Amino acid sequence: MSGIYLHIPFCKKLCNYCDFYHIISNDDNSAFVKSIIKEAELRRDYTGPEEIATIYFGGGTPSVLPVKDVEEILTNINRIFPVSSDAEITLEINPDDVTENYIKDLYRTGINRLSIGVQSWRDEDLKMLNRRHTGSQAADAVNIAIKAGFNNVTIDLIYGIPGLDAAAWSSNLDIAFSFDIRHLSAYHLTVEPNTVLGKMKDKGLFEEVNEEESISQFNTLIEKSETAGFIHYEISNFGKPGYFSVHNTNYWKQVTYLGLGPSAHSFNGYSRQWNIRDMRKYLKALNDGKLSFEREELDSKAKFNEYIMTSLRTMWGMDLEYIEQTFEKEGYDYVINLTRKFISYGLMKQENNNMILTNQGKMISDNIISEFMMP
Ligand SMILES: C[S@@+](CC[C@H](N)C(=O)[O-])C[C@H]1O[C@@H](n2cnc3c(N)ncnc32)[C@H](O)[C@@H]1O
Ligand code: SF4
């Protein structure tokens, strides 16, 4: 089993918190569509004979592509790779790109999971984040998607936004769960250095919310999602039973994947590679029949650190049997010693052969994970 990630880098407007590779463009996308298909051809052997279980259109903003482009990419991916007949095929969509016709046409292409970037239902938060939609457009988008037949709709929300107080965050969650969504990704606002917010912060023009407030909002998120019937299966991800993201879960379970498009990452079990983060150079390389990427071979320590980083964030936690088999006695003993400490603090617990974070541990997951990192 393998996955394919397609990075569609176009955005119509710059959101001030975003560090994903994107270019502001309303241009014709045809050169890009040709190039990404060409890249797929050139890299057709990367995933070997494995069936492709998931395809993920991420961004940037995949929904700036006309449906015919999405269709062309999908048709070619199906031609080039052995895509499973029941593959999970996700497309990220921005609320203001949603019209009934666009969504209906998208549904016919075989996309079977829509990820809608709501972020907040409150116009003041959306303005603050420099989003290009309003809260009511976001609500319309979710309704249109569900009405068109998408029965696997997920939305993204952001908390820890200055001005979004406890009551407003609680209400944002209530509104989210009032829709028939099957999945929620909720991220704490992160101020990345190279973003507008990052630069404002450096100049003292932006202040992040305090830790106490962040933890309290995370607690509300855990409680409300559980009450609404969602399972907290990864730090930022909540799904109804049967609706966890297969694509993302596979990342966390070390399943191989091929990333196509500028800045996209790939993993084949032994190495990671990432495409050039520059649209012009990406197009030029493919036009010359070449690929432009960097690669890192993963040694045992890098594999160990990656395994801890991804597995500890999930409800399945670290599998002791896998650790013993893959990282031998040294890795196993190292993990057991550290987990003993965290269990005694009530931050971790053992379930069968797995070591997982307690709810208290989830609050400080980054600190716990960093203690596990082998230098
Ligand atoms: C690839 S991004 C954007 C997808 C789509 N273009 C959109 O804007 O909705 C996926 C999600 O990551 C989250 N995200 C991106 N940057 C973030 C940040 N700095 N802090 C918190 N969440 C972030 C947002 O919720 C966003 O919807
Ligand atoms: S959050 Fe989405 S729409 Fe905004 S700049 Fe990033 S990728 Fe583009």
Coordinates of C-alpha atoms and ligand atoms in Angstrom, one line a residue:
M1 CA 0.0 0.0 0.0
S2 CA 1.2 3.5 -0.9
G3 CA -0.1 7.0 -1.2
I4 CA 0.3 9.9 -3.6
Y5 CA 0.4 13.6 -2.5
L6 CA -0.1 16.3 -5.1
H7 CA 1.0 19.8 -4.2
I8 CA -1.1 22.5 -5.9
P9 CA 0.7 25.7 -5.0
F10 CA -1.6 28.4 -6.3
C11 CA -3.4 30.8 -3.9
K12 CA -5.5 33.8 -4.7
K13 CA -4.4 35.7 -1.5
L14 CA -1.7 35.4 1.1
C15 CA -3.0 34.2 4.5
N16 CA -0.7 35.8 7.1
Y17 CA 0.1 32.6 9.1
C18 CA 0.8 30.3 6.2
D19 CA 4.2 28.8 5.6
F20 CA 3.2 26.1 3.0
Y21 CA 4.7 26.7 -0.4
H22 CA 2.3 28.8 -2.4
I23 CA 2.4 31.4 -5.1
I24 CA -0.2 34.1 -5.6
S25 CA -1.6 33.4 -9.0
N26 CA -4.7 33.6 -11.1
D27 CA -2.9 32.5 -14.2
D28 CA -3.5 29.7 -16.6
N29 CA -2.5 26.5 -14.8
S30 CA -2.0 24.3 -17.9
A31 CA 1.9 24.3 -17.8
F32 CA 1.7 23.2 -14.2
V33 CA -0.9 20.4 -14.9
K34 CA 1.3 19.1 -17.8
S35 CA 4.4 19.2 -15.6
I36 CA 2.9 17.4 -12.6
I37 CA 1.7 14.6 -15.0
K38 CA 5.2 14.5 -16.5
E39 CA 6.7 14.2 -13.0
A40 CA 4.3 11.3 -12.3
E41 CA 5.5 9.5 -15.4
L42 CA 9.1 10.0 -14.6
R43 CA 8.6 8.8 -11.0
R44 CA 6.2 5.9 -11.8
D45 CA 8.6 3.3 -10.2
Y46 CA 9.0 5.1 -6.9
T47 CA 6.2 3.3 -5.2
G48 CA 7.0 -0.1 -6.9
P49 CA 4.2 -2.5 -7.4
E50 CA 2.3 -1.3 -4.3
E51 CA -1.4 -0.4 -4.8
I52 CA -2.1 3.3 -4.3
A53 CA -4.6 3.4 -1.4
T54 CA -4.8 7.2 -1.1
I55 CA -4.5 10.3 -3.3
Y56 CA -4.3 13.7 -1.7
F57 CA -4.6 17.1 -3.5
G58 CA -3.1 19.6 -1.0
G59 CA -1.9 23.1 -1.2
G60 CA -1.7 25.8 -1.7
T61 CA -5.3 25.7 -2.9
P62 CA -6.3 22.8 -5.1
S63 CA -9.7 24.3 -5.5
V64 CA -8.3 27.1 -7.7
L65 CA -8.0 24.4 -10.4
P66 CA -10.9 24.1 -12.7
V67 CA -12.5 20.6 -12.5
K68 CA -11.2 19.7 -15.9
D69 CA -7.6 20.0 -14.5
V70 CA -8.4 17.9 -11.5
E71 CA -10.0 15.3 -13.8
E72 CA -7.0 15.3 -16.1
I73 CA -4.5 14.8 -13.2
L74 CA -6.6 12.0 -11.8
T75 CA -7.1 10.2 -15.1
N76 CA -3.4 10.2 -15.6
I77 CA -2.6 9.1 -12.1
N78 CA -5.0 6.2 -12.6
R79 CA -3.3 5.4 -15.9
I80 CA 0.3 5.5 -14.5
F81 CA -0.2 3.9 -11.1
P82 CA -2.1 0.9 -9.8
V83 CA -4.8 2.9 -7.9
S84 CA -7.0 0.8 -5.7
S85 CA -10.7 0.8 -6.7
D86 CA -11.7 2.0 -3.3
A87 CA -8.9 4.6 -2.8
E88 CA -9.5 7.5 -0.5
I89 CA -9.2 10.6 -2.8
T90 CA -9.1 13.9 -0.9
L91 CA -9.1 17.5 -2.2
E92 CA -8.5 20.6 0.0
I93 CA -10.9 23.3 -0.8
N94 CA -11.2 26.9 0.2
P95 CA -14.8 28.0 1.1
D96 CA -14.9 30.9 -1.4
D97 CA -14.2 28.6 -4.3
V98 CA -17.3 26.5 -3.5
T99 CA -20.3 26.8 -5.9
E100 CA -22.9 24.2 -6.4
N101 CA -21.7 23.5 -9.9
Y102 CA -18.0 23.3 -9.0
I103 CA -18.8 20.8 -6.2
K104 CA -21.2 18.7 -8.3
D105 CA -18.6 18.4 -11.1
L106 CA -15.9 17.6 -8.6
Y107 CA -18.0 14.8 -7.2
R108 CA -18.1 13.2 -10.6
T109 CA -14.3 13.1 -10.9
G110 CA -14.0 10.4 -8.2
I111 CA -12.8 12.8 -5.4
N112 CA -14.5 11.2 -2.4
R113 CA -13.3 13.3 0.5
L114 CA -13.4 17.1 0.8
S115 CA -11.2 19.0 3.3
I116 CA -12.7 22.5 3.7
G117 CA -10.5 25.2 5.2
V118 CA -13.0 26.9 7.5
Q119 CA -10.5 28.1 10.1
S120 CA -13.2 30.0 12.1
W121 CA -16.9 30.9 11.6
R122 CA -16.2 34.4 13.0
D123 CA -15.5 37.1 10.5
E124 CA -13.2 39.0 12.9
D125 CA -10.9 35.9 13.1
L126 CA -11.0 35.4 9.4
K127 CA -10.1 39.1 8.8
M128 CA -7.3 38.8 11.3
L129 CA -5.9 35.7 9.5
N130 CA -6.4 37.5 6.1
R131 CA -8.6 34.7 4.8
R132 CA -10.6 35.5 1.7
H133 CA -13.9 34.1 2.9
T134 CA -16.5 34.9 5.6
G135 CA -18.1 32.7 8.2
S136 CA -21.3 32.4 6.3
Q137 CA -19.5 31.4 3.1
A138 CA -17.8 28.7 5.1
A139 CA -21.2 27.4 6.4
D140 CA -22.6 27.5 2.9
A141 CA -19.6 25.6 1.6
V142 CA -20.0 22.8 4.1
N143 CA -23.8 22.5 3.3
I144 CA -23.2 22.5 -0.4
A145 CA -20.5 19.8 -0.2
I146 CA -22.8 17.5 1.9
K147 CA -25.8 18.2 -0.3
A148 CA -23.8 17.3 -3.4
G149 CA -23.3 13.8 -2.0
F150 CA -19.9 14.0 -0.3
N151 CA -20.3 11.8 2.7
N152 CA -16.7 12.3 4.0
V153 CA -16.3 16.0 4.7
T154 CA -13.6 17.2 7.0
I155 CA -13.1 20.8 8.1
D156 CA -10.0 22.6 9.4
L157 CA -10.3 25.0 12.4
I158 CA -7.7 27.1 14.1
Y159 CA -7.6 28.0 17.8
G160 CA -5.2 30.0 19.9
I161 CA -6.1 33.1 17.7
P162 CA -5.8 36.4 19.7
G163 CA -9.3 37.6 20.3
L164 CA -10.9 34.1 20.1
D165 CA -11.7 33.7 23.7
A166 CA -12.9 30.5 25.5
A167 CA -16.6 31.2 24.8
A168 CA -16.0 32.0 21.1
W169 CA -13.9 28.8 20.6
S170 CA -16.5 26.7 22.3
S171 CA -19.1 28.2 20.0
N172 CA -16.9 27.6 17.0
L173 CA -16.8 23.9 17.9
D174 CA -20.6 23.8 18.5
I175 CA -21.2 25.2 15.1
A176 CA -18.7 22.7 13.5
F177 CA -20.5 19.8 15.1
S178 CA -23.9 21.0 14.1
F179 CA -23.0 20.0 10.5
D180 CA -22.9 16.4 9.4
I181 CA -19.1 16.4 9.1
R182 CA -17.1 13.1 9.6
H183 CA -13.8 14.6 10.6
L184 CA -12.2 17.7 12.1
S185 CA -8.6 18.9 12.0
A186 CA -8.0 21.6 14.6
Y187 CA -4.6 23.3 14.8
H188 CA -3.3 25.8 17.3
L189 CA -2.2 28.9 15.5
T190 CA 1.6 28.6 15.0
V191 CA 3.6 31.7 14.2
E192 CA 6.1 30.6 11.6
P193 CA 9.2 32.9 11.2
N194 CA 8.8 33.6 7.5
T195 CA 5.2 34.6 7.5
V196 CA 3.5 38.0 7.9
L197 CA 2.5 37.1 11.5
G198 CA 6.1 36.0 12.2
K199 CA 7.5 39.4 11.0
M200 CA 4.8 41.3 12.9
K201 CA 5.8 39.3 16.1
D202 CA 9.5 40.3 15.6
K203 CA 8.5 43.9 15.5
G204 CA 6.3 43.5 18.6
L205 CA 3.1 44.0 16.6
F206 CA 1.6 40.6 17.3
E207 CA 1.3 38.7 20.6
E208 CA 0.5 35.0 20.8
V209 CA -2.0 33.8 23.3
N210 CA -0.6 32.6 26.6
E211 CA 0.0 28.9 27.4
E212 CA -2.8 28.6 29.9
E213 CA -5.4 29.8 27.4
S214 CA -3.9 27.4 24.7
I215 CA -4.1 24.4 27.0
S216 CA -7.7 25.3 28.1
Q217 CA -8.8 25.6 24.4
F218 CA -7.2 22.2 23.7
N219 CA -9.0 20.7 26.6
T220 CA -12.3 22.1 25.3
L221 CA -11.5 20.7 21.9
I222 CA -10.9 17.2 23.4
E223 CA -14.1 17.3 25.5
K224 CA -16.4 18.7 22.9
S225 CA -15.2 16.4 20.1
E226 CA -15.7 13.4 22.3
T227 CA -19.2 14.4 23.3
A228 CA -20.0 14.9 19.6
G229 CA -18.9 11.3 18.9
F230 CA -15.5 12.0 17.4
I231 CA -12.4 10.0 18.3
H232 CA -9.2 11.9 19.0
Y233 CA -6.9 9.7 17.0
E234 CA -4.0 12.2 16.5
I235 CA -3.1 15.4 18.4
S236 CA -4.8 17.6 15.8
N237 CA -7.2 15.1 14.3
F238 CA -10.7 13.9 15.3
G239 CA -12.8 11.4 13.3
K240 CA -16.1 9.6 13.5
P241 CA -15.5 5.8 13.6
G242 CA -14.5 4.7 10.1
Y243 CA -13.7 8.2 9.0
F244 CA -10.1 8.7 10.1
S245 CA -7.9 10.1 7.3
V246 CA -6.3 7.1 5.7
H247 CA -3.8 9.2 3.9
N248 CA -2.5 11.0 7.0
T249 CA -2.7 7.8 9.2
N250 CA -0.4 6.1 6.6
Y251 CA 2.1 8.9 7.0
W252 CA 2.1 8.3 10.7
K253 CA 2.4 4.6 10.2
Q254 CA 5.5 4.9 8.0
V255 CA 3.7 3.8 4.8
T256 CA 5.5 4.9 1.6
Y257 CA 4.2 7.8 -0.4
L258 CA 5.1 9.8 -3.5
G259 CA 4.9 13.6 -3.4
L260 CA 4.4 15.4 -6.7
G261 CA 4.6 19.1 -7.3
P262 CA 6.9 21.9 -6.0
S263 CA 8.0 21.4 -2.4
A264 CA 6.2 18.0 -2.1
H265 CA 7.9 15.4 0.1
S266 CA 8.3 11.7 -0.7
F267 CA 9.2 8.7 1.5
N268 CA 10.1 5.2 0.4
G269 CA 11.0 3.6 3.7
Y270 CA 14.8 4.3 3.4
S271 CA 15.0 7.9 2.4
R272 CA 13.0 11.1 2.3
Q273 CA 13.2 13.5 -0.6
W274 CA 11.7 16.9 -1.2
N275 CA 11.1 18.7 -4.5
I276 CA 12.4 22.1 -5.2
R277 CA 10.3 24.9 -3.5
D278 CA 10.3 27.1 -6.5
M279 CA 7.6 26.9 -9.2
R280 CA 9.7 28.4 -12.0
K281 CA 12.6 26.0 -11.4
Y282 CA 10.2 23.1 -11.0
L283 CA 8.6 23.8 -14.4
K284 CA 11.9 24.4 -16.1
A285 CA 13.4 21.1 -14.8
L286 CA 10.5 19.1 -16.0
N287 CA 10.5 20.9 -19.3
D288 CA 14.1 19.6 -19.7
G289 CA 12.9 16.1 -18.7
K290 CA 14.6 16.3 -15.3
L291 CA 13.6 16.2 -11.6
S292 CA 14.8 18.7 -9.1
F293 CA 14.9 17.5 -5.5
E294 CA 17.1 16.9 -2.5
R295 CA 17.3 13.6 -0.7
E296 CA 18.2 12.4 2.8
E297 CA 19.0 8.7 3.5
L298 CA 17.6 7.8 6.9
D299 CA 20.0 6.1 9.3
S300 CA 18.7 4.1 12.2
K301 CA 18.7 7.1 14.5
A302 CA 16.7 9.3 12.0
K303 CA 14.2 6.4 11.6
F304 CA 13.9 6.0 15.3
N305 CA 13.3 9.8 15.9
E306 CA 10.7 9.9 13.1
Y307 CA 8.9 6.9 14.4
I308 CA 8.7 8.4 17.9
M309 CA 7.6 11.8 16.5
T310 CA 4.8 10.4 14.4
S311 CA 3.6 7.5 16.5
L312 CA 3.4 9.3 19.9
R313 CA 1.1 11.9 18.4
T314 CA -1.5 9.1 17.6
M315 CA -3.9 7.2 19.7
W316 CA -2.0 4.0 18.9
G317 CA 1.2 5.3 20.3
M318 CA 4.6 3.5 20.2
D319 CA 4.4 -0.2 19.4
L320 CA 7.0 -1.9 21.7
E321 CA 7.2 -5.0 19.5
Y322 CA 7.9 -2.9 16.4
I323 CA 10.5 -0.9 18.4
E324 CA 12.3 -4.1 19.5
Q325 CA 12.2 -5.6 16.0
T326 CA 13.4 -2.5 14.2
F327 CA 15.6 -0.7 16.7
E328 CA 16.8 -3.7 18.6
K329 CA 17.6 -3.9 22.3
E330 CA 19.2 -0.5 22.5
G331 CA 16.2 1.3 21.1
Y332 CA 13.8 -0.8 23.2
D333 CA 15.6 -0.2 26.5
Y334 CA 15.9 3.6 25.7
V335 CA 12.1 3.8 25.2
I336 CA 11.3 1.7 28.3
N337 CA 13.5 3.9 30.5
L338 CA 11.9 7.1 29.4
T339 CA 8.3 5.9 29.4
R340 CA 8.7 4.7 33.0
K341 CA 9.4 8.3 34.0
F342 CA 6.4 9.7 32.0
I343 CA 4.1 7.0 33.3
S344 CA 5.0 7.9 36.9
Y345 CA 4.1 11.5 36.1
G346 CA 0.7 10.4 34.6
L347 CA 1.7 11.7 31.2
M348 CA 1.8 8.3 29.5
K349 CA 0.1 4.9 29.9
Q350 CA 0.6 1.4 28.5
E351 CA -2.2 -0.3 26.6
N352 CA -1.3 -3.9 25.7
N353 CA 2.0 -3.6 23.9
N354 CA 1.7 0.1 23.1
M355 CA 2.8 3.2 25.0
I356 CA 0.5 6.1 24.5
L357 CA 0.0 9.7 25.8
T358 CA -2.6 10.4 28.4
N359 CA -4.8 13.5 27.9
Q360 CA -2.5 15.3 30.3
G361 CA 0.5 14.1 28.2
K362 CA -1.2 15.3 25.0
M363 CA -1.2 18.9 26.4
I364 CA 2.6 18.9 26.4
S365 CA 3.2 16.4 23.6
D366 CA 6.0 18.5 21.9
N367 CA 8.0 18.5 25.1
I368 CA 7.6 14.8 25.7
I369 CA 8.5 14.0 22.1
S370 CA 11.6 16.2 22.2
E371 CA 12.8 14.2 25.3
F372 CA 12.6 11.0 23.3
M373 CA 14.7 12.4 20.4
M374 CA 18.1 10.6 20.1
P375 CA 20.8 13.2 19.7
Ligands
LIG1 C1 -2.2 23.3 3.6 S1 -3.1 24.2 4.6 C2 -4.2 25.0 3.6 C3 -5.3 24.4 2.8 C4 -6.1 25.4 2.1 N1 -5.4 26.2 1.2 C5 -6.8 26.4 3.1 O1 -6.3 27.5 3.2 O2 -7.8 26.0 3.7 C6 -3.9 23.1 5.6 C7 -4.4 23.6 7.0 O3 -3.3 23.8 7.8 C8 -3.7 24.7 8.8 N2 -2.5 25.7 9.0 C9 -1.7 26.1 8.1 N3 -0.8 26.9 8.6 C10 -1.1 27.0 10.0 C11 -0.5 27.7 11.1 N4 0.5 28.5 10.9 N5 -1.1 27.6 12.3 C12 -2.2 26.8 12.4 N6 -2.8 26.1 11.4 C13 -2.2 26.2 10.2 C14 -4.9 25.4 8.4 O4 -6.0 25.0 9.2 C15 -5.1 24.9 7.0 O5 -6.4 24.8 6.6
SF4_2 S1 -3.6 28.9 4.2 FE1 -4.3 28.0 2.3 S2 -5.1 29.7 1.1 FE2 -3.9 30.6 2.7 S3 -1.9 31.0 1.9 FE3 -1.8 29.0 2.9 S4 -2.3 27.5 1.4 FE4 -2.9 29.5 0.6

